[in-house]
Coordinates of N, CA and C and ligand atoms in Angstrom, one line a residue:
M1 N -3.9 -16.9 -3.1 CA -3.1 -15.6 -3.0 C -2.9 -15.0 -4.4
V2 N -3.0 -13.7 -4.4 CA -2.9 -13.0 -5.7 C -1.4 -13.2 -6.2
E3 N -1.3 -13.5 -7.5 CA 0.1 -13.7 -8.1 C 0.6 -12.3 -8.5
L4 N 1.5 -11.8 -7.7 CA 1.9 -10.4 -7.9 C 2.7 -10.3 -9.2
S5 N 3.4 -11.3 -9.6 CA 4.2 -11.2 -10.8 C 3.3 -11.1 -12.1
N6 N 2.0 -11.3 -12.0 CA 1.2 -11.1 -13.1 C 0.9 -9.6 -13.5
F7 N 1.4 -8.7 -12.6 CA 1.1 -7.3 -12.8 C 2.3 -6.5 -12.9
T8 N 2.2 -5.4 -13.7 CA 3.4 -4.5 -13.9 C 3.4 -3.4 -12.9
S9 N 2.2 -3.1 -12.4 CA 2.1 -2.0 -11.4 C 0.9 -2.1 -10.6
F10 N 0.9 -1.4 -9.4 CA -0.1 -1.5 -8.4 C -0.6 -0.1 -8.0
F11 N -1.9 -0.1 -7.8 CA -2.6 1.2 -7.5 C -3.5 0.9 -6.3
V12 N -3.0 1.3 -5.1 CA -3.8 0.9 -3.9 C -4.5 2.2 -3.4
A13 N -5.9 2.1 -3.4 CA -6.7 3.2 -2.9 C -6.9 3.1 -1.5
N14 N -6.3 3.9 -0.7 CA -6.5 3.9 0.8 C -7.6 5.0 1.1
W15 N -8.8 4.5 1.3 CA -9.9 5.5 1.6 C -9.9 6.0 3.0
K16 N -9.1 5.4 3.8 CA -9.1 5.8 5.3 C -10.5 5.8 5.8
L17 N -10.8 6.8 6.7 CA -12.1 6.8 7.3 C -13.1 7.6 6.5
N18 N -13.3 7.2 5.2 CA -14.2 7.8 4.3 C -15.1 6.8 3.6
G19 N -16.2 7.2 3.1 CA -17.1 6.3 2.3 C -18.5 6.2 2.9
S20 N -19.4 5.7 2.0 CA -20.8 5.5 2.4 C -21.3 4.6 1.3
F21 N -22.5 4.0 1.5 CA -23.1 3.2 0.4 C -23.2 4.0 -0.9
Q22 N -23.6 5.2 -0.7 CA -23.9 6.0 -1.9 C -22.5 6.3 -2.6
F23 N -21.5 6.7 -1.9 CA -20.2 6.9 -2.4 C -19.7 5.7 -3.2
I24 N -19.8 4.5 -2.5 CA -19.3 3.3 -3.1 C -20.0 2.9 -4.4
S25 N -21.3 3.1 -4.4 CA -22.0 2.7 -5.7 C -21.7 3.6 -6.8
Q26 N -21.5 4.9 -6.5 CA -21.2 5.8 -7.6 C -19.7 5.5 -8.1
Y27 N -18.9 5.3 -7.1 CA -17.4 5.1 -7.4 C -17.3 3.8 -8.3
L28 N -18.0 2.8 -7.9 CA -17.8 1.5 -8.7 C -18.5 1.5 -10.0
E29 N -19.5 2.3 -10.1 CA -20.2 2.5 -11.4 C -19.2 3.0 -12.4
S30 N -18.3 4.0 -12.0 CA -17.3 4.5 -12.9 C -16.2 3.5 -13.1
L31 N -15.7 3.0 -12.0 CA -14.5 2.1 -12.0 C -14.7 0.8 -12.8
N32 N -15.9 0.3 -12.6 CA -16.2 -1.0 -13.3 C -16.2 -0.9 -14.8
K33 N -16.3 0.3 -15.3 CA -16.3 0.5 -16.8 C -14.9 0.3 -17.3
E34 N -13.9 0.4 -16.5 CA -12.5 0.3 -16.9 C -11.9 -1.1 -16.6
K35 N -11.1 -1.5 -17.6 CA -10.4 -2.7 -17.3 C -8.9 -2.5 -17.6
F36 N -8.0 -2.6 -16.6 CA -6.6 -2.2 -16.7 C -5.8 -3.5 -16.8
T37 N -5.4 -3.9 -18.0 CA -4.6 -5.1 -18.2 C -3.3 -4.9 -17.5
K38 N -2.9 -5.8 -16.7 CA -1.6 -5.9 -16.1 C -1.4 -4.8 -14.9
K39 N -2.4 -4.0 -14.8 CA -2.3 -3.0 -13.7 C -3.3 -3.5 -12.5
C40 N -2.7 -3.7 -11.4 CA -3.5 -4.2 -10.3 C -4.1 -3.1 -9.4
V41 N -5.4 -3.1 -9.4 CA -6.1 -2.0 -8.6 C -6.6 -2.6 -7.3
V42 N -6.3 -2.0 -6.2 CA -6.7 -2.6 -4.9 C -7.5 -1.5 -4.2
L43 N -8.7 -1.8 -3.8 CA -9.5 -0.8 -3.1 C -9.5 -1.1 -1.6
C44 N -9.2 -0.2 -0.7 CA -9.2 -0.4 0.7 C -10.2 0.5 1.4
P45 N -11.4 0.0 1.5 CA -12.5 0.8 2.2 C -12.4 0.6 3.7
P46 N -13.1 1.4 4.5 CA -13.3 1.0 5.9 C -13.9 -0.4 6.1
S47 N -13.5 -1.1 7.1 CA -13.8 -2.5 7.2 C -15.3 -2.9 7.1
P48 N -16.3 -2.1 7.6 CA -17.7 -2.5 7.5 C -18.1 -2.6 6.0
Y49 N -17.4 -1.9 5.1 CA -17.8 -1.9 3.7 C -17.0 -2.9 2.8
L50 N -16.1 -3.7 3.4 CA -15.3 -4.6 2.6 C -16.1 -5.5 1.8
N51 N -17.1 -6.2 2.3 CA -17.9 -7.1 1.6 C -18.7 -6.4 0.5
Y52 N -19.3 -5.3 0.8 CA -20.1 -4.5 -0.1 C -19.2 -4.1 -1.4
V53 N -18.0 -3.6 -1.1 CA -17.2 -3.2 -2.2 C -16.8 -4.5 -3.0
K54 N -16.5 -5.6 -2.3 CA -16.1 -6.8 -3.0 C -17.3 -7.3 -3.9
D55 N -18.5 -7.2 -3.4 CA -19.6 -7.7 -4.2 C -19.9 -6.8 -5.4
L56 N -19.6 -5.5 -5.3 CA -19.9 -4.6 -6.4 C -18.8 -4.5 -7.4
S57 N -17.6 -4.7 -7.0 CA -16.4 -4.5 -7.8 C -16.2 -5.6 -8.8
K58 N -15.9 -5.1 -10.1 CA -15.8 -6.1 -11.2 C -14.3 -6.5 -11.4
H59 N -13.4 -5.6 -11.4 CA -12.0 -5.9 -11.8 C -11.0 -5.6 -10.7
S60 N -11.4 -5.1 -9.6 CA -10.4 -4.7 -8.6 C -10.3 -5.7 -7.5
F61 N -9.2 -5.7 -6.8 CA -9.0 -6.5 -5.6 C -9.4 -5.6 -4.4
I62 N -9.6 -6.3 -3.3 CA -10.1 -5.6 -2.1 C -9.0 -5.8 -1.0
G63 N -8.7 -4.7 -0.3 CA -7.8 -4.7 0.8 C -8.4 -4.1 2.0
A64 N -7.9 -4.6 3.2 CA -8.3 -4.0 4.5 C -7.2 -2.9 4.8
Q65 N -7.6 -2.1 5.7 CA -6.6 -1.0 6.1 C -5.8 -1.4 7.3
D66 N -6.2 -2.5 8.0 CA -5.5 -2.9 9.2 C -6.0 -4.3 9.5
C67 N -5.4 -4.9 10.5 CA -5.9 -6.2 11.0 C -5.4 -6.4 12.4
S68 N -5.9 -7.4 13.1 CA -5.4 -7.7 14.4 C -4.2 -8.5 14.5
C69 N -3.4 -8.4 15.6 CA -2.3 -9.3 15.8 C -2.9 -10.7 16.3
F70 N -4.1 -10.6 16.8 CA -4.7 -11.8 17.5 C -5.5 -12.7 16.5
E71 N -5.5 -14.0 16.7 CA -6.2 -14.9 15.8 C -7.7 -14.9 16.1
E72 N -8.0 -15.1 17.4 CA -9.4 -15.1 17.8 C -9.5 -15.0 19.3
G73 N -10.7 -14.7 19.9 CA -10.8 -14.7 21.3 C -11.4 -13.4 21.8
A74 N -11.1 -13.1 23.1 CA -11.7 -11.9 23.8 C -10.9 -10.7 23.4
Y75 N -11.0 -10.2 22.2 CA -10.4 -8.9 21.8 C -11.4 -8.0 21.1
T76 N -12.2 -7.4 22.0 CA -13.3 -6.6 21.5 C -12.8 -5.5 20.4
G77 N -13.5 -5.5 19.3 CA -13.2 -4.5 18.3 C -12.2 -4.9 17.2
E78 N -11.6 -6.0 17.5 CA -10.5 -6.4 16.5 C -11.1 -7.2 15.3
I79 N -10.3 -7.2 14.2 CA -10.7 -8.0 13.1 C -9.5 -8.9 12.7
S80 N -9.6 -10.2 12.7 CA -8.5 -11.1 12.5 C -8.2 -11.3 11.0
T81 N -7.0 -11.8 10.8 CA -6.6 -12.1 9.4 C -7.4 -13.3 8.9
K82 N -7.8 -14.2 9.9 CA -8.6 -15.3 9.5 C -10.0 -14.9 9.0
I83 N -10.6 -13.9 9.7 CA -11.9 -13.4 9.2 C -11.7 -12.7 7.9
L84 N -10.6 -11.9 7.7 CA -10.4 -11.2 6.5 C -10.3 -12.3 5.3
S85 N -9.6 -13.3 5.6 CA -9.4 -14.4 4.6 C -10.8 -15.1 4.4
D86 N -11.5 -15.3 5.4 CA -12.9 -15.9 5.2 C -13.8 -15.1 4.3
I87 N -13.7 -13.8 4.4 CA -14.6 -13.0 3.5 C -13.9 -12.7 2.1
G88 N -12.7 -13.3 1.9 CA -12.1 -13.2 0.6 C -11.3 -11.9 0.3
I89 N -10.7 -11.4 1.4 CA -9.9 -10.2 1.2 C -8.5 -10.6 0.7
N90 N -8.0 -9.8 -0.3 CA -6.7 -10.2 -0.9 C -5.5 -9.5 -0.4
F91 N -5.7 -8.3 0.1 CA -4.5 -7.4 0.6 C -4.9 -6.8 1.9
C92 N -3.8 -6.3 2.6 CA -4.1 -5.6 3.9 C -2.9 -4.6 4.1
I93 N -3.3 -3.4 4.3 CA -2.2 -2.4 4.6 C -1.8 -2.6 6.1
V94 N -0.5 -2.6 6.4 CA -0.1 -2.7 7.8 C 1.0 -1.6 8.1
G95 N 1.0 -1.1 9.3 CA 2.0 -0.2 9.7 C 1.9 1.2 9.1
H96 N 0.7 1.5 8.6 CA 0.5 2.9 8.0 C 0.9 3.9 9.1
S97 N 1.4 5.0 8.7 CA 2.0 6.0 9.7 C 0.9 6.5 10.6
E98 N -0.4 6.6 10.0 CA -1.5 7.0 10.9 C -1.8 6.0 12.0
R99 N -1.6 4.8 11.8 CA -1.7 3.8 12.8 C -0.6 3.8 13.8
R100 N 0.6 4.0 13.2 CA 1.8 4.1 14.1 C 1.6 5.4 15.0
K101 N 1.1 6.5 14.5 CA 1.0 7.7 15.2 C -0.2 7.7 16.2
Y102 N -1.4 7.5 15.7 CA -2.5 7.6 16.6 C -2.8 6.4 17.4
F103 N -2.4 5.2 17.0 CA -2.7 4.0 17.7 C -1.4 3.3 18.2
K104 N -0.3 4.1 18.2 CA 0.9 3.6 18.8 C 1.4 2.2 18.3
E105 N 1.2 2.0 17.0 CA 1.5 0.7 16.5 C 3.1 0.6 16.4
S106 N 3.6 -0.4 16.9 CA 5.1 -0.6 16.9 C 5.5 -1.5 15.7
N107 N 6.8 -1.4 15.4 CA 7.4 -2.3 14.4 C 7.1 -3.8 14.7
E108 N 7.1 -4.1 16.0 CA 6.9 -5.5 16.5 C 5.5 -5.9 16.1
A109 N 4.5 -5.0 16.4 CA 3.1 -5.3 16.1 C 2.9 -5.5 14.6
V110 N 3.6 -4.6 13.8 CA 3.5 -4.7 12.3 C 4.0 -6.0 11.9
K111 N 5.1 -6.5 12.5 CA 5.7 -7.8 12.1 C 4.7 -8.9 12.4
D112 N 4.1 -8.8 13.6 CA 3.1 -9.8 14.0 C 2.0 -9.9 13.0
K113 N 1.4 -8.8 12.7 CA 0.3 -8.7 11.7 C 0.7 -9.2 10.4
T114 N 1.9 -8.8 9.9 CA 2.4 -9.3 8.6 C 2.5 -10.8 8.6
L115 N 3.0 -11.4 9.7 CA 3.2 -12.8 9.7 C 1.8 -13.5 9.6
K116 N 0.8 -13.0 10.3 CA -0.5 -13.6 10.3 C -1.1 -13.5 8.9
L117 N -0.9 -12.3 8.3 CA -1.5 -12.1 7.0 C -0.9 -13.2 6.0
I118 N 0.4 -13.3 6.0 CA 1.1 -14.2 5.1 C 0.5 -15.7 5.4
E119 N 0.4 -16.0 6.6 CA -0.1 -17.3 7.0 C -1.5 -17.5 6.4
N120 N -2.3 -16.5 6.3 CA -3.7 -16.6 5.8 C -3.8 -16.2 4.3
R121 N -2.6 -16.2 3.7 CA -2.6 -15.9 2.2 C -3.2 -14.6 1.8
I122 N -3.0 -13.6 2.6 CA -3.4 -12.2 2.3 C -2.1 -11.4 2.2
I123 N -2.0 -10.6 1.1 CA -0.7 -9.9 0.9 C -0.7 -8.6 1.8
P124 N 0.3 -8.6 2.7 CA 0.5 -7.4 3.5 C 1.1 -6.3 2.6
I125 N 0.7 -5.1 2.8 CA 1.3 -3.9 2.2 C 2.0 -3.2 3.3
I126 N 3.2 -3.4 3.5 CA 3.9 -2.9 4.8 C 4.4 -1.5 4.6
C127 N 3.9 -0.6 5.4 CA 4.3 0.8 5.2 C 5.4 1.2 6.1
I128 N 6.4 1.9 5.5 CA 7.5 2.5 6.2 C 7.7 3.9 5.7
G129 N 8.4 4.7 6.5 CA 8.7 6.1 6.1 C 9.2 6.9 7.2
E130 N 9.9 8.0 6.9 CA 10.5 8.8 7.9 C 9.6 10.1 8.2
T131 N 9.8 10.7 9.3 CA 9.1 11.9 9.6 C 10.0 13.1 9.1
L132 N 9.4 14.3 9.1 CA 10.1 15.4 8.6 C 11.4 15.7 9.4
E133 N 11.2 15.5 10.7 CA 12.4 15.8 11.6 C 13.5 14.8 11.3
E134 N 13.1 13.5 11.1 CA 14.1 12.5 10.7 C 14.8 12.8 9.4
K135 N 14.0 13.3 8.4 CA 14.5 13.6 7.1 C 15.5 14.8 7.3
N136 N 15.1 15.8 8.0 CA 15.9 17.0 8.2 C 17.2 16.7 8.9
S137 N 17.2 15.7 9.7 CA 18.5 15.3 10.4 C 19.2 14.2 9.7
N138 N 18.9 14.1 8.4 CA 19.6 13.1 7.5 C 19.5 11.6 8.1
R139 N 18.3 11.3 8.6 CA 18.2 9.9 9.2 C 17.3 9.0 8.4
T140 N 16.9 9.5 7.2 CA 15.9 8.7 6.5 C 16.4 7.2 6.3
N141 N 17.6 7.0 5.8 CA 18.0 5.6 5.6 C 18.1 4.8 6.9
E142 N 18.6 5.5 7.9 CA 18.6 4.8 9.2 C 17.2 4.3 9.7
I143 N 16.2 5.2 9.5 CA 14.9 4.9 9.9 C 14.3 3.8 9.0
L144 N 14.5 3.9 7.7 CA 14.0 2.8 6.8 C 14.6 1.5 7.1
N145 N 15.9 1.5 7.4 CA 16.6 0.3 7.7 C 16.0 -0.4 9.0
K146 N 15.8 0.5 10.0 CA 15.2 0.0 11.3 C 13.8 -0.6 11.1
Q147 N 13.0 0.2 10.4 CA 11.6 -0.2 10.2 C 11.5 -1.5 9.4
I148 N 12.3 -1.6 8.4 CA 12.3 -2.9 7.6 C 12.8 -4.0 8.4
N149 N 13.9 -3.8 9.1 CA 14.5 -5.0 9.9 C 13.6 -5.4 11.0
E150 N 12.8 -4.5 11.6 CA 12.0 -4.8 12.7 C 10.6 -5.2 12.3
S151 N 10.1 -4.8 11.2 CA 8.7 -5.1 10.9 C 8.5 -6.1 9.7
V152 N 9.5 -6.4 9.0 CA 9.3 -7.4 8.0 C 9.8 -8.8 8.4
P153 N 8.9 -9.8 8.5 CA 9.4 -11.1 9.0 C 10.1 -11.9 8.0
E154 N 10.9 -12.9 8.5 CA 11.6 -13.8 7.6 C 10.8 -14.3 6.5
S155 N 9.6 -14.7 6.8 CA 8.7 -15.4 5.8 C 8.3 -14.5 4.7
A156 N 8.5 -13.2 4.8 CA 8.0 -12.3 3.7 C 8.9 -12.4 2.5
N157 N 8.3 -12.5 1.3 CA 9.2 -12.5 0.1 C 8.4 -11.8 -1.0
E158 N 9.1 -11.7 -2.2 CA 8.5 -10.9 -3.3 C 7.2 -11.4 -3.8
H159 N 6.8 -12.7 -3.4 CA 5.6 -13.2 -3.9 C 4.4 -13.0 -2.9
N160 N 4.8 -12.9 -1.6 CA 3.7 -12.8 -0.7 C 3.5 -11.4 0.1
S161 N 4.4 -10.5 -0.3 CA 4.4 -9.2 0.4 C 4.7 -8.0 -0.5
I162 N 4.3 -6.9 -0.1 CA 4.6 -5.6 -0.8 C 5.1 -4.6 0.2
I163 N 6.0 -3.7 -0.2 CA 6.4 -2.7 0.7 C 5.9 -1.3 0.1
A164 N 5.5 -0.4 1.0 CA 5.1 0.9 0.6 C 6.0 1.9 1.3
Y165 N 6.8 2.7 0.5 CA 7.5 3.8 1.1 C 6.7 5.0 1.1
E166 N 6.4 5.5 2.4 CA 5.5 6.6 2.5 C 6.1 7.6 3.5
P167 N 6.9 8.6 3.0 CA 7.4 9.6 4.0 C 6.2 10.2 4.7
V168 N 6.3 10.2 6.1 CA 5.2 10.7 6.9 C 4.8 12.1 6.6
W169 N 5.8 12.9 6.3 CA 5.6 14.4 6.0 C 4.9 14.6 4.7
A170 N 4.9 13.6 3.8 CA 4.3 13.8 2.5 C 2.8 13.3 2.5
I171 N 2.4 12.6 3.6 CA 1.0 12.1 3.6 C 0.0 13.2 3.8
G172 N -0.9 13.4 2.8 CA -2.0 14.3 3.0 C -1.5 15.8 3.0
T173 N -0.3 16.1 2.7 CA 0.2 17.5 2.8 C 0.3 18.2 1.5
G174 N 0.3 17.4 0.4 CA 0.6 18.1 -0.9 C 2.0 18.2 -1.2
K175 N 2.9 17.8 -0.2 CA 4.3 17.9 -0.4 C 4.8 16.5 -0.8
T176 N 5.8 16.4 -1.7 CA 6.4 15.1 -2.0 C 8.0 15.3 -2.0
P177 N 8.7 14.2 -1.9 CA 10.1 14.2 -2.0 C 10.4 14.5 -3.5
T178 N 11.6 14.9 -3.8 CA 12.0 15.1 -5.2 C 12.0 13.7 -5.9
L179 N 12.0 13.6 -7.2 CA 12.0 12.3 -7.9 C 13.3 11.6 -7.5
N180 N 14.4 12.3 -7.4 CA 15.6 11.7 -7.0 C 15.6 11.1 -5.6
E181 N 15.0 11.8 -4.7 CA 14.9 11.3 -3.3 C 14.0 10.0 -3.3
I182 N 12.9 10.0 -4.1 CA 12.1 8.8 -4.1 C 12.9 7.6 -4.7
E183 N 13.6 7.9 -5.8 CA 14.4 6.9 -6.4 C 15.5 6.3 -5.4
D184 N 16.1 7.3 -4.7 CA 17.2 6.9 -3.8 C 16.7 6.0 -2.6
S185 N 15.5 6.4 -2.1 CA 14.9 5.6 -1.0 C 14.5 4.2 -1.4
H186 N 13.9 4.1 -2.6 CA 13.5 2.8 -3.1 C 14.8 1.9 -3.4
K187 N 15.8 2.6 -3.9 CA 17.0 1.8 -4.2 C 17.6 1.3 -2.9
F188 N 17.6 2.2 -1.9 CA 18.2 1.9 -0.6 C 17.4 0.7 0.0
I189 N 16.1 0.7 -0.1 CA 15.3 -0.4 0.5 C 15.6 -1.7 -0.2
R190 N 15.8 -1.6 -1.5 CA 16.2 -2.9 -2.2 C 17.5 -3.5 -1.7
K191 N 18.4 -2.5 -1.3 CA 19.7 -3.0 -0.9 C 19.8 -3.4 0.5
I192 N 18.8 -3.2 1.3 CA 18.8 -3.6 2.7 C 19.1 -5.1 2.9
N193 N 18.5 -5.8 2.0 CA 18.7 -7.3 2.0 C 18.4 -7.8 0.6
K194 N 19.2 -8.7 0.2 CA 19.1 -9.3 -1.2 C 17.7 -9.6 -1.6
K195 N 16.9 -10.1 -0.6 CA 15.6 -10.6 -0.9 C 14.6 -9.4 -1.4
F196 N 15.0 -8.2 -1.1 CA 14.1 -7.1 -1.5 C 14.3 -6.6 -2.9
L197 N 15.3 -7.2 -3.5 CA 15.7 -6.8 -4.9 C 14.5 -6.8 -5.8
N198 N 13.7 -7.9 -5.7 CA 12.6 -8.0 -6.6 C 11.2 -7.8 -6.0
F199 N 11.2 -7.2 -4.8 CA 10.0 -6.9 -4.1 C 9.3 -5.8 -4.9
K200 N 7.9 -5.8 -4.9 CA 7.1 -4.7 -5.4 C 7.2 -3.6 -4.3
I201 N 7.7 -2.4 -4.7 CA 7.8 -1.3 -3.7 C 7.0 -0.1 -4.2
L202 N 6.0 0.2 -3.5 CA 5.1 1.3 -3.9 C 5.6 2.6 -3.3
Y203 N 5.3 3.7 -3.9 CA 5.5 5.0 -3.3 C 4.1 5.6 -2.8
G204 N 4.0 6.2 -1.7 CA 2.8 6.8 -1.2 C 3.1 8.2 -0.5
G205 N 2.2 9.1 -0.7 CA 2.4 10.4 0.0 C 2.1 11.5 -1.1
S206 N 0.8 12.0 -1.0 CA 0.4 13.1 -1.9 C 0.5 12.8 -3.4
V207 N 0.3 11.5 -3.8 CA 0.3 11.2 -5.2 C -1.0 11.8 -5.8
N208 N -0.9 12.5 -6.9 CA -2.1 13.0 -7.5 C -1.9 13.0 -9.0
I209 N -2.9 13.5 -9.7 CA -2.9 13.5 -11.2 C -1.7 14.3 -11.8
K210 N -1.3 15.3 -11.0 CA -0.2 16.2 -11.5 C 1.2 15.5 -11.4
N211 N 1.4 14.7 -10.4 CA 2.8 14.1 -10.2 C 2.9 12.6 -10.5
S212 N 1.7 12.0 -10.7 CA 1.8 10.5 -10.8 C 2.5 10.0 -12.0
K213 N 2.4 10.7 -13.1 CA 3.1 10.3 -14.4 C 4.6 10.3 -14.1
Q214 N 5.1 11.4 -13.5 CA 6.6 11.5 -13.3 C 7.0 10.4 -12.3
I215 N 6.2 10.2 -11.3 CA 6.6 9.2 -10.3 C 6.6 7.8 -10.9
S216 N 5.7 7.6 -11.8 CA 5.6 6.3 -12.5 C 6.8 6.0 -13.4
D217 N 7.5 7.1 -13.8 CA 8.7 7.0 -14.6 C 9.9 6.6 -13.8
I218 N 9.8 6.6 -12.5 CA 11.0 6.3 -11.7 C 11.2 4.7 -11.8
K219 N 12.4 4.3 -12.1 CA 12.6 2.9 -12.3 C 12.4 2.0 -11.2
N220 N 12.7 2.4 -10.0 CA 12.6 1.5 -8.8 C 11.2 1.5 -8.1
V221 N 10.2 2.2 -8.7 CA 8.9 2.4 -8.1 C 7.9 1.5 -8.9
D222 N 7.2 0.7 -8.2 CA 6.3 -0.3 -8.8 C 4.8 0.0 -8.7
G223 N 4.5 1.2 -8.2 CA 3.1 1.6 -8.1 C 2.9 2.6 -7.0
A224 N 1.7 2.9 -6.7 CA 1.4 3.9 -5.7 C 0.3 3.5 -4.7
L225 N 0.5 4.0 -3.5 CA -0.5 3.9 -2.4 C -1.1 5.3 -2.3
I226 N -2.4 5.4 -2.6 CA -3.0 6.7 -2.8 C -4.1 7.0 -1.8
G227 N -4.0 8.1 -1.1 CA -5.1 8.4 -0.1 C -6.1 9.4 -0.8
G228 N -5.9 10.7 -0.5 CA -6.8 11.7 -0.9 C -7.3 11.6 -2.4
A229 N -6.3 11.4 -3.3 CA -6.7 11.4 -4.7 C -7.4 10.2 -5.1
S230 N -7.4 9.1 -4.3 CA -8.1 7.9 -4.6 C -9.6 8.0 -4.3
L231 N -10.0 9.1 -3.6 CA -11.4 9.3 -3.2 C -12.2 9.9 -4.4
K232 N -11.4 10.6 -5.3 CA -12.0 11.2 -6.5 C -11.9 10.2 -7.6
I233 N -12.9 9.5 -7.9 CA -12.8 8.4 -8.9 C -12.3 8.8 -10.2
E234 N -12.7 10.0 -10.8 CA -12.2 10.3 -12.1 C -10.7 10.5 -12.0
E235 N -10.2 11.2 -10.9 CA -8.7 11.4 -10.8 C -8.0 10.1 -10.6
F236 N -8.6 9.2 -9.8 CA -7.9 7.9 -9.6 C -7.8 7.1 -10.9
I237 N -8.8 7.1 -11.7 CA -8.8 6.4 -13.0 C -7.7 7.0 -13.9
K238 N -7.7 8.4 -13.9 CA -6.7 9.0 -14.8 C -5.3 8.7 -14.3
I239 N -5.1 8.6 -13.0 CA -3.7 8.3 -12.5 C -3.3 6.9 -13.0
I240 N -4.3 6.0 -13.0 CA -4.0 4.6 -13.4 C -3.7 4.6 -14.9
I241 N -4.5 5.3 -15.7 CA -4.4 5.3 -17.2 C -3.1 6.0 -17.6
N242 N -2.8 7.1 -17.0 CA -1.6 7.9 -17.4 C -0.3 7.4 -17.0
S243 N -0.3 6.4 -16.0 CA 1.0 5.9 -15.5 C 1.7 5.1 -16.6
S244 N 3.1 5.1 -16.5 CA 3.8 4.4 -17.5 C 4.6 3.3 -16.9
W245 N 4.0 2.6 -15.9 CA 4.7 1.6 -15.2 C 4.9 0.3 -16.1
F246 N 6.1 -0.1 -16.2 CA 6.4 -1.3 -16.9 C 7.0 -2.4 -16.0
N247 N 7.2 -3.5 -16.5 CA 7.7 -4.6 -15.6 C 9.3 -4.6 -15.7
F248 N 9.9 -3.9 -14.8 CA 11.3 -3.9 -14.8 C 11.9 -5.1 -14.1
S249 N 13.1 -5.5 -14.5 CA 13.8 -6.4 -13.6 C 15.0 -5.7 -13.1
Y250 N 15.4 -5.9 -11.9 CA 16.4 -5.1 -11.3 C 17.8 -5.8 -11.3
Ligands
PGA1 P1 -2.3 10.8 0.6 O1 -2.3 9.5 1.5 O2 -2.3 10.3 -0.8 O3 -3.6 11.5 0.9 O4 -1.1 11.6 0.9 C1 -1.5 8.4 1.3 C2 -1.6 7.4 2.4 O5 -1.8 7.8 3.5 O6 -1.5 6.2 2.1

């Protein structure tokens, strides 16, 4: 299992349903020239490319975008945590809002997947976040509290799991919460339970080269989960280089 405490910050590239052999080889040709001490870079390609990215990548870790609740058996189309572990995958995004929305993934399913990932020594990146409607009706904290309580299992701790706060309305829209709102939500998450105090908590939702430096200055934010901007390798590299994340203790 990756030792999370070895890193001051985390940059997770969520490629979603994008990529090709040509894209990957050009991407890694650029990325492999960089070595970011103490900054943990995780590439999450579509699953058929996991091995290819793993073989070509020199300094990055590899993450899956989802996994199955099931271990093995008659579950056509599923990919188990055991298989992900077998091919050497280090991280896995779970509960992304697109999975919750388009594939009706429940908190219960997220918890199940998280449990299986931890058992297989893969770090879950557990996504939570409110919709615009929930934000506008001042329910952000209530929603975060519910998602955390229902999707993070007992066995999750600061060494084996990461949380990503991703307001649903900020994903792929170019809109972001204010810096204070991000800080407040991260602080709130840490306070839900004592054990979250030292968790790595990432921010995600329209992170780009224009806002990443400011977001990286927020004390309670340990890194970013990046979609659109992670597909442009030059921008992704700049985001990593320009960030000012240090190792805070809370
Ligand atoms: P975005 O996506 O950076 O394109 O907003 C983030 C995510 O979905 O994880």
